[in-house]
mmCIF file of N, CA and C in Angstrom:
data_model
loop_
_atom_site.group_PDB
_atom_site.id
_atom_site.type_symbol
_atom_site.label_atom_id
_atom_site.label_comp_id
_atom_site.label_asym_id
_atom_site.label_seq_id
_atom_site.Cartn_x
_atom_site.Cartn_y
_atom_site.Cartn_z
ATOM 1 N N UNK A 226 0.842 -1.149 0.000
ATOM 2 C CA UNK A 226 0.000 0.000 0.000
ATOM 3 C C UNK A 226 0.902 1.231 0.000
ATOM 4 N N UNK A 227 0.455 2.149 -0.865
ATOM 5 C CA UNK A 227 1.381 3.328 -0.951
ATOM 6 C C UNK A 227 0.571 4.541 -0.969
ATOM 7 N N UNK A 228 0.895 5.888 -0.131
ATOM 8 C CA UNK A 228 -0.002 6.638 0.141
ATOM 9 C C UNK A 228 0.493 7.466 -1.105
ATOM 10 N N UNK A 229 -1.109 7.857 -1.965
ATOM 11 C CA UNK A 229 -0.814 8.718 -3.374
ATOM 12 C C UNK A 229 -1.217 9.674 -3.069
ATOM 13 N N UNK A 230 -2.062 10.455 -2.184
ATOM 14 C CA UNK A 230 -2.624 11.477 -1.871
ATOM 15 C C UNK A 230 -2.774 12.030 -0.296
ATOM 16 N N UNK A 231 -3.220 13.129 -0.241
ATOM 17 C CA UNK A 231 -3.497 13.689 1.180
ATOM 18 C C UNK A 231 -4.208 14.869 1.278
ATOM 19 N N UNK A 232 -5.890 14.467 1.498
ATOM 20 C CA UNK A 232 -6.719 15.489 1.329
ATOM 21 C C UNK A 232 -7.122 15.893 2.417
ATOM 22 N N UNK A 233 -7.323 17.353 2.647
ATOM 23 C CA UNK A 233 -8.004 18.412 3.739
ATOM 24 C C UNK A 233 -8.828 19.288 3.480
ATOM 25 N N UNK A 234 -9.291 19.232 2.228
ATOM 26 C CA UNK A 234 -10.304 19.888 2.554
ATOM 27 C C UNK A 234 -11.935 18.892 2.810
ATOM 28 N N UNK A 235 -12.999 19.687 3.119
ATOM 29 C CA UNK A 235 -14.092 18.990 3.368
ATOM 30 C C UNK A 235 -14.987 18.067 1.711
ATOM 31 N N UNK A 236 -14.882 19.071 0.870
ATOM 32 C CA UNK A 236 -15.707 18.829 0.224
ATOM 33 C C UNK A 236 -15.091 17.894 -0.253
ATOM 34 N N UNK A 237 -14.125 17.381 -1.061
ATOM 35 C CA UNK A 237 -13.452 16.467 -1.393
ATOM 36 C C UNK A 237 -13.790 15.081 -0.683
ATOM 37 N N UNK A 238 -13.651 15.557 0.104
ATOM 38 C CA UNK A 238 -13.790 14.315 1.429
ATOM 39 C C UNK A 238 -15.111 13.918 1.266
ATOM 40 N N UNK A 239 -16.143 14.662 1.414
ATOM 41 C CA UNK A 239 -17.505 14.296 1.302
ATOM 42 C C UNK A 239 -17.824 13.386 0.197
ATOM 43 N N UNK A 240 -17.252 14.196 -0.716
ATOM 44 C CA UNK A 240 -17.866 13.333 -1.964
ATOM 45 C C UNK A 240 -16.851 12.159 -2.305
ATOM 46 N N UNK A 241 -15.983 11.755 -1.680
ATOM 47 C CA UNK A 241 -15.441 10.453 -2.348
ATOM 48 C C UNK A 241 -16.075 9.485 -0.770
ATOM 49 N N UNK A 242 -16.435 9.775 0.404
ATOM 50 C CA UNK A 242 -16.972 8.742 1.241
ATOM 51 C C UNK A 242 -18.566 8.720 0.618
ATOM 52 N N UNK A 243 -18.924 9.413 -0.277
ATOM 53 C CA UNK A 243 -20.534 9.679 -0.838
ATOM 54 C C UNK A 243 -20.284 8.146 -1.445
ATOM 55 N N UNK A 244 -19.540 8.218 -2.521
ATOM 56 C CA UNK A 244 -19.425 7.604 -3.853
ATOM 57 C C UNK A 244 -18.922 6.105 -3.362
ATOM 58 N N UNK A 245 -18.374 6.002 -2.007
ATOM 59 C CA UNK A 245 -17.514 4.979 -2.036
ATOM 60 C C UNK A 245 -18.774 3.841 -1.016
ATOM 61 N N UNK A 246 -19.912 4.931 -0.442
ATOM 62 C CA UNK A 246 -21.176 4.409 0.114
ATOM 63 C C UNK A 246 -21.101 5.006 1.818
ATOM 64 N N UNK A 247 -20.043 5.361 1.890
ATOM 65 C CA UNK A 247 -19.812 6.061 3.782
ATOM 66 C C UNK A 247 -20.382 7.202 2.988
ATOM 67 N N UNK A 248 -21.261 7.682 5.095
ATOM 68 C CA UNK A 248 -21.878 8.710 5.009
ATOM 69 C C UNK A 248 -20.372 9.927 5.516
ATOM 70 N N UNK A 249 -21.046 10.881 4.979
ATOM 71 C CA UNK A 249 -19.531 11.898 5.031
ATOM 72 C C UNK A 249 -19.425 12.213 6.482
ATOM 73 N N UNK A 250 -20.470 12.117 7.360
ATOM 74 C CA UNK A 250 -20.416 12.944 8.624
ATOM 75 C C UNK A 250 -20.103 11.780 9.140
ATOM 76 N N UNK A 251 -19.410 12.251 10.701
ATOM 77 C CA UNK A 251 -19.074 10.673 11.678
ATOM 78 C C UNK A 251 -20.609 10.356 12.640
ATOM 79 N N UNK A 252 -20.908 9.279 13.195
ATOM 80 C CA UNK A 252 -21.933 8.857 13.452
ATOM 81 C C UNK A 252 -22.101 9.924 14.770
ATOM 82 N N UNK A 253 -23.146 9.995 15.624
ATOM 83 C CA UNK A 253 -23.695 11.192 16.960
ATOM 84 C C UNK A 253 -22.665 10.294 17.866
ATOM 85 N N UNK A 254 -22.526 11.111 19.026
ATOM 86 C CA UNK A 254 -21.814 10.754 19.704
ATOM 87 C C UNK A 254 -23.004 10.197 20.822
ATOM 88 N N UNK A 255 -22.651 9.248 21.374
ATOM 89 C CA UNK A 255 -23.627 8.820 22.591
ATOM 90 C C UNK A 255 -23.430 9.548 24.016
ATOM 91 N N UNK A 256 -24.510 10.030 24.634
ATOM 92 C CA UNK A 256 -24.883 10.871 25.478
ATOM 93 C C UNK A 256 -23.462 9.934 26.831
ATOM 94 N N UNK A 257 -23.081 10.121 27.719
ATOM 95 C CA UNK A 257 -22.222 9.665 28.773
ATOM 96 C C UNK A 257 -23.155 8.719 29.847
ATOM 97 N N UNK A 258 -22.917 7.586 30.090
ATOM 98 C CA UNK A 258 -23.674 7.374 31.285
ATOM 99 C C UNK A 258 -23.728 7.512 32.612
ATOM 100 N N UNK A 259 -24.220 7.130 33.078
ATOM 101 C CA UNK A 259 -24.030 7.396 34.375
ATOM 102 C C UNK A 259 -23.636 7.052 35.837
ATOM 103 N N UNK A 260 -22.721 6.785 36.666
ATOM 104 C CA UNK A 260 -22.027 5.876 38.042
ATOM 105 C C UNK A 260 -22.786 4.879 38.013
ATOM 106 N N UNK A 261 -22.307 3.872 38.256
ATOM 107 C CA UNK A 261 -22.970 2.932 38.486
ATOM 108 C C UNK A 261 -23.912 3.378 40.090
ATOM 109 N N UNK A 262 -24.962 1.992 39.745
ATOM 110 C CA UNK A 262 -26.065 2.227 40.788
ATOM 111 C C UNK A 262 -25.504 1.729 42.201
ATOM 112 N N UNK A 263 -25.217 1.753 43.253
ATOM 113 C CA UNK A 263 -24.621 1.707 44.134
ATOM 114 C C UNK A 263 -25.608 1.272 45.203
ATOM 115 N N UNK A 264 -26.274 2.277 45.482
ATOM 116 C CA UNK A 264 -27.730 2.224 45.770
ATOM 117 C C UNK A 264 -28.061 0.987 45.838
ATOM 118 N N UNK A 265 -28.419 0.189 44.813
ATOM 119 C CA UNK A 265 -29.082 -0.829 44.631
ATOM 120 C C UNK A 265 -27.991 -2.075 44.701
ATOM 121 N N UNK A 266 -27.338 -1.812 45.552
ATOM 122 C CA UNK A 266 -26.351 -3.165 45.341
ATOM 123 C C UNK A 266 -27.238 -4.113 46.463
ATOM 124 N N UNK A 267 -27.356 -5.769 46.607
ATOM 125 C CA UNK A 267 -28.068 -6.514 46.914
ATOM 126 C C UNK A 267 -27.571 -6.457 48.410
ATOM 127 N N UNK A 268 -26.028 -6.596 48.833
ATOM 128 C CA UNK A 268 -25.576 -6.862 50.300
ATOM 129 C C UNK A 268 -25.193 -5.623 50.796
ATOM 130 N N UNK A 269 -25.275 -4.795 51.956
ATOM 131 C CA UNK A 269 -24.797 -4.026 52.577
ATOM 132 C C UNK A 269 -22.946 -3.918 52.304
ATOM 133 N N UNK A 270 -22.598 -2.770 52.093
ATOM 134 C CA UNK A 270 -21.308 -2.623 51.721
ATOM 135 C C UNK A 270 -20.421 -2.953 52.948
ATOM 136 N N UNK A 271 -18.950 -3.878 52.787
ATOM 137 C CA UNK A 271 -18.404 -4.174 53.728
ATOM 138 C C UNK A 271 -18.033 -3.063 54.893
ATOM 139 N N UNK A 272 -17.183 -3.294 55.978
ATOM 140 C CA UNK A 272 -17.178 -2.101 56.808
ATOM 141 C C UNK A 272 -15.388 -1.861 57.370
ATOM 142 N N UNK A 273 -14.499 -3.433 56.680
ATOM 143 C CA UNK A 273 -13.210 -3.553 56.610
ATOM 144 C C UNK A 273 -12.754 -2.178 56.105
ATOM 145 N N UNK A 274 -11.290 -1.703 56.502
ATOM 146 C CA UNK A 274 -10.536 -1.004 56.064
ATOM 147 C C UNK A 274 -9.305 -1.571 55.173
ATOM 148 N N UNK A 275 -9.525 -0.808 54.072
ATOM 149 C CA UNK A 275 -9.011 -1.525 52.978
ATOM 150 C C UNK A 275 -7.646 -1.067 53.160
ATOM 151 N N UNK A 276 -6.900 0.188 53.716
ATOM 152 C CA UNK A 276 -5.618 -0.081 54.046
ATOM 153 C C UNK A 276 -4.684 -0.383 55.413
ATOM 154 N N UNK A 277 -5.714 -0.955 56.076
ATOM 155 C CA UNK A 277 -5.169 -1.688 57.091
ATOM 156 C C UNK A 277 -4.214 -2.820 56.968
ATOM 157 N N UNK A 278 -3.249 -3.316 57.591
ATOM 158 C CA UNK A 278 -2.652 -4.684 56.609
ATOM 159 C C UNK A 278 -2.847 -5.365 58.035
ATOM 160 N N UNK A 279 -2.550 -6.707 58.436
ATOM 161 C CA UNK A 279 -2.850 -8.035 59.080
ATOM 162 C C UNK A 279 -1.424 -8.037 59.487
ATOM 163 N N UNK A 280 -1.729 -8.498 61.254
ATOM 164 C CA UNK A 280 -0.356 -8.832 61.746
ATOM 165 C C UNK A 280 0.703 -9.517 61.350
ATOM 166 N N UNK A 281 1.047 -10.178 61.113
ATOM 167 C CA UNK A 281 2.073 -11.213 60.294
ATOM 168 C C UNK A 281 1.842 -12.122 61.564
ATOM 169 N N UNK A 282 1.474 -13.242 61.226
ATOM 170 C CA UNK A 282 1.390 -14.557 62.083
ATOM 171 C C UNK A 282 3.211 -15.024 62.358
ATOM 172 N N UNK A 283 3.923 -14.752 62.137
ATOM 173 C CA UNK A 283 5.112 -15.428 62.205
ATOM 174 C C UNK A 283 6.290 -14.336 62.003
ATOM 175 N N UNK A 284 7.528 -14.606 62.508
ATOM 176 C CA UNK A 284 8.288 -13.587 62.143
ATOM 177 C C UNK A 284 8.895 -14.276 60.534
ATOM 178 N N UNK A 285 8.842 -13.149 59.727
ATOM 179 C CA UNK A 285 9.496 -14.161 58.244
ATOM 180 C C UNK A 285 11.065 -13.016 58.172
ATOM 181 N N UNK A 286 11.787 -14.476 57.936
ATOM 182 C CA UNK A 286 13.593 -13.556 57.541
ATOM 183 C C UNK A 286 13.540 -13.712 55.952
ATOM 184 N N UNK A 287 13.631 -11.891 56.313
ATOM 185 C CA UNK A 287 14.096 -11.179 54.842
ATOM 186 C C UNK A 287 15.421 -11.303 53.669
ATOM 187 N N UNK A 288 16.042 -12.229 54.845
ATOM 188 C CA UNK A 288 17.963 -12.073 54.110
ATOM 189 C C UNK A 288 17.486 -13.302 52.932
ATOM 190 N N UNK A 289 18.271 -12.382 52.216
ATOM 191 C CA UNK A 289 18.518 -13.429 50.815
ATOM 192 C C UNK A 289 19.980 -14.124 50.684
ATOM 193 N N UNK A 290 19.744 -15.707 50.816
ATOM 194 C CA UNK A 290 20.941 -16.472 50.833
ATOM 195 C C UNK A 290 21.243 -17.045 49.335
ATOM 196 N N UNK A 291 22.209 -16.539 48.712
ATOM 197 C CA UNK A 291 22.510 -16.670 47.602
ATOM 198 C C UNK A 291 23.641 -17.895 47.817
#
């Protein structure tokens, strides 16, 4: 594939996506939605703290024996 051309203007453009069967304009943009529903979640949200960390059950050695 070898690029033979490089068009900017509009009308040009229009009429070869006319001819080729694309519509010249790009399709509507869809409206944004919206957060999810939260509200309606089925179980009561947990009540853990998510940056808490857990004692370490054991002492663990860090040295690396190569």
């Amino acid at each position: 594939m070898r690029l033979i051309a490089f068009i900017t203007e509009a009308a040009p453009i229009g009429q070869i996506l006319t001819h080729i069967g694309e519509p010249p304009r790009p399709p509507p943009i869809a409206p944004a939605r919206g957060p999810p529903a939260w509200d309606d979640a089925p179980e009561p949200a947990p009540d853990w703290d998510d940056f808490a960390q857990p004692e370490p059950e054991f002492e663990f050695d860090q040295r690396v024996a190569w």
